Amino acid sequence: MSQSLATAGTAADSAVELALTGDLTRPARLTVPDLLTWPQHEADVSFECATSGVQRHRFTGPLLHDVLAAAGPGFDPARRKDRLRFLIAVSGTDGHQALLSWAEIDPDFGRAPVLLAVTLDDTPLDRTGPQLVVPQDRCGARYISAINAIHVDGGYTAWP
C-alpha cells in the first residue's frame, strides 16, 4: 500500500512536525501519526553510544526510502543514474545531524533498511518526533532523535 503525501499534516496542530524539503516535487510537513499510515517495519538493533555504552532497542516505523520516494525526489528521468548524486541531510531538535546518500537507501543499490521510527521499545514517539534508525551502523552517531527536518539535495552535478 502506498502512502500519499496529499493527506499528510492532518494531525492536531500541537503535534511535532518533520519538514521534508529540498529537491522534492511534493515537500511536506509530517507528524508521527502521518508516518503511522505507511507500512511499518521493525528493527532490533544494538549500537555503541559514546556516552552510555552498548544500547539495545526495538524500533518500528516506515522506511526512509518509502517516505522520501512519496515526496517525489527531483531525479532527471533522462539520466539513468541521476539519483546517485542525491544526498539526504537529517537534523534533530538537539542540533545533531547526519548525512546519507540516496544510493545507500535505494532498493536498487545499498537497500539499507533505514527507518523513520515512530516507536522506541514500544513507546510512541509522537511527543518528541520520529527518530532516524540506521540498523547497519555499529556506532549510534547517525541515530538522530526528535527529527525536525530532512533535506534532499540533488545539487551535486559537477565534480572537480
C-alpha positions as a printed NumPy array, in Angstrom:
array([[  0.   ,   0.   ,   0.   ],
       [  1.396,   3.378,  -0.959],
       [  1.058,   6.496,   1.194],
       [  0.129,   9.791,  -0.378],
       [  1.58 ,  12.995,   0.989],
       [ -1.636,  14.739,  -0.026],
       [ -3.247,  13.659,   3.257],
       [ -0.247,  14.463,   5.452],
       [ -0.398,  17.089,   8.139],
       [ -3.938,  16.375,   9.277],
       [ -2.912,  15.639,  12.871],
       [ -3.501,  18.032,  15.735],
       [ -1.675,  21.347,  15.478],
       [  0.298,  20.598,  18.643],
       [  1.955,  17.519,  17.118],
       [  5.693,  17.666,  16.479],
       [  6.349,  18.184,  12.769],
       [  9.113,  16.977,  10.498],
       [  9.77 ,  19.168,   7.427],
       [ 10.654,  17.388,   4.172],
       [ 12.398,  19.961,   1.972],
       [ 14.813,  20.289,  -0.919],
       [ 14.727,  18.811,  -4.405],
       [ 11.248,  17.343,  -4.   ],
       [  8.124,  17.799,  -6.112],
       [  5.945,  17.322,  -3.011],
       [  7.667,  18.819,   0.055],
       [  5.672,  18.179,   3.208],
       [  5.345,  18.584,   6.941],
       [  4.767,  15.224,   8.64 ],
       [  3.915,  14.091,  12.161],
       [  4.299,  10.711,  13.808],
       [  0.576,   9.978,  13.172],
       [  1.207,  10.731,   9.475],
       [  4.147,   8.301,   9.447],
       [  1.963,   5.606,  11.005],
       [ -0.052,   5.447,   7.77 ],
       [  2.925,   3.925,   5.899],
       [  3.756,   0.21 ,   6.16 ],
       [  5.606,  -0.291,   9.446],
       [  8.897,  -2.179,   9.727],
       [ 10.663,  -3.425,  12.86 ],
       [ 14.349,  -3.287,  13.665],
       [ 16.   ,  -4.874,  16.689],
       [ 19.313,  -3.058,  16.923],
       [ 22.392,  -2.741,  19.069],
       [ 24.869,   0.068,  18.694],
       [ 27.642,   1.712,  20.664],
       [ 26.937,   5.062,  22.257],
       [ 29.965,   7.167,  23.196],
       [ 28.377,   8.299,  26.479],
       [ 26.457,   5.22 ,  27.662],
       [ 27.988,   2.138,  26.046],
       [ 26.142,  -0.521,  24.076],
       [ 22.446,   0.189,  23.549],
       [ 19.836,  -2.388,  22.523],
       [ 16.436,  -1.269,  21.292],
       [ 13.47 ,  -2.203,  19.132],
       [ 12.216,   0.434,  16.729],
       [  9.207,   0.485,  14.389],
       [  8.418,   2.877,  11.59 ],
       [  8.292,   3.359,   7.842],
       [ 11.342,   3.078,   5.628],
       [ 13.014,   6.415,   4.935],
       [ 13.14 ,   5.474,   1.252],
       [  9.355,   4.997,   1.059],
       [  8.602,   8.353,   2.67 ],
       [ 11.092,  10.258,   0.517],
       [ 10.018,   8.474,  -2.674],
       [  6.438,   9.619,  -1.991],
       [  7.741,  13.2  ,  -1.737],
       [  8.94 ,  12.976,  -5.355],
       [ 12.711,  13.436,  -5.459],
       [ 13.669,  15.517,  -8.487],
       [ 15.556,  12.86 , -10.4  ],
       [ 16.167,  13.617, -14.088],
       [ 14.354,  10.785, -15.922],
       [ 16.624,  11.267, -18.952],
       [ 19.667,  10.351, -16.844],
       [ 19.563,   6.711, -15.743],
       [ 21.845,   7.137, -12.728],
       [ 20.773,  10.646, -11.739],
       [ 19.552,   9.511,  -8.318],
       [ 23.127,   8.632,  -7.335],
       [ 24.002,  12.331,  -6.904],
       [ 21.303,  12.953,  -4.267],
       [ 22.175,  13.408,  -0.598],
       [ 19.845,  13.333,   2.399],
       [ 20.543,  15.584,   5.389],
       [ 18.683,  14.735,   8.612],
       [ 18.616,  17.026,  11.645],
       [ 17.124,  16.803,  15.101],
       [ 15.86 ,  19.42 ,  17.517],
       [ 19.002,  18.951,  19.645],
       [ 21.267,  20.021,  16.762],
       [ 22.513,  16.554,  15.827],
       [ 22.803,  15.954,  12.099],
       [ 23.543,  13.047,   9.773],
       [ 24.083,  12.71 ,   6.056],
       [ 23.075,   9.727,   3.913],
       [ 23.263,   9.123,   0.181],
       [ 20.208,   8.196,  -1.865],
       [ 22.098,   5.136,  -3.156],
       [ 22.5  ,   3.928,   0.437],
       [ 18.704,   3.563,   0.902],
       [ 17.677,   2.822,  -2.7  ],
       [ 16.471,  -0.785,  -3.233],
       [ 18.493,  -0.965,  -6.486],
       [ 21.75 ,  -0.155,  -4.676],
       [ 22.503,  -0.322,  -0.927],
       [ 18.96 ,  -1.219,   0.144],
       [ 19.707,  -0.142,   3.736],
       [ 16.532,  -0.535,   5.829],
       [ 16.799,   2.932,   7.368],
       [ 13.707,   3.78 ,   9.419],
       [ 11.887,   6.896,  10.47 ],
       [ 10.997,   5.298,  13.792],
       [  7.667,   6.142,  15.376],
       [  8.157,   3.855,  18.39 ],
       [ 11.152,   3.073,  20.583],
       [ 10.826,  -0.103,  22.669],
       [  7.033,   0.025,  22.105],
       [  6.853,   3.639,  23.355],
       [  5.266,   6.061,  20.84 ],
       [  7.468,   8.964,  19.765],
       [  4.617,  11.319,  18.88 ],
       [  5.545,  13.818,  21.635],
       [  9.216,  14.068,  20.62 ],
       [  9.107,  13.288,  16.901],
       [ 10.464,  10.432,  14.826],
       [ 13.966,   9.024,  15.145],
       [ 16.363,   8.087,  12.355],
       [ 17.408,   4.459,  12.757],
       [ 20.334,   3.102,  10.725],
       [ 20.347,  -0.608,  11.687],
       [ 23.619,  -1.455,   9.927],
       [ 25.648,   1.149,  11.867],
       [ 27.824,  -0.172,  14.705],
       [ 28.077,   3.34 ,  16.168],
       [ 24.916,   5.188,  17.164],
       [ 26.016,   8.593,  15.85 ],
       [ 23.521,   8.558,  12.949],
       [ 20.581,   7.656,  15.204],
       [ 19.047,  11.129,  15.167],
       [ 16.362,  11.687,  17.822],
       [ 13.477,  14.154,  17.521],
       [ 13.92 ,  14.723,  13.788],
       [ 12.623,  18.112,  12.738],
       [ 13.984,  18.319,   9.18 ],
       [ 15.059,  16.156,   6.272],
       [ 16.547,  17.949,   3.283],
       [ 17.039,  16.134,  -0.042],
       [ 19.742,  17.714,  -2.194],
       [ 20.477,  16.779,  -5.782],
       [ 22.753,  19.738,  -6.414],
       [ 25.91 ,  17.731,  -6.955],
       [ 26.059,  17.911, -10.729],
       [ 29.747,  18.576, -11.374],
       [ 32.853,  17.146,  -9.791],
       [ 36.192,  18.985,  -9.742]])
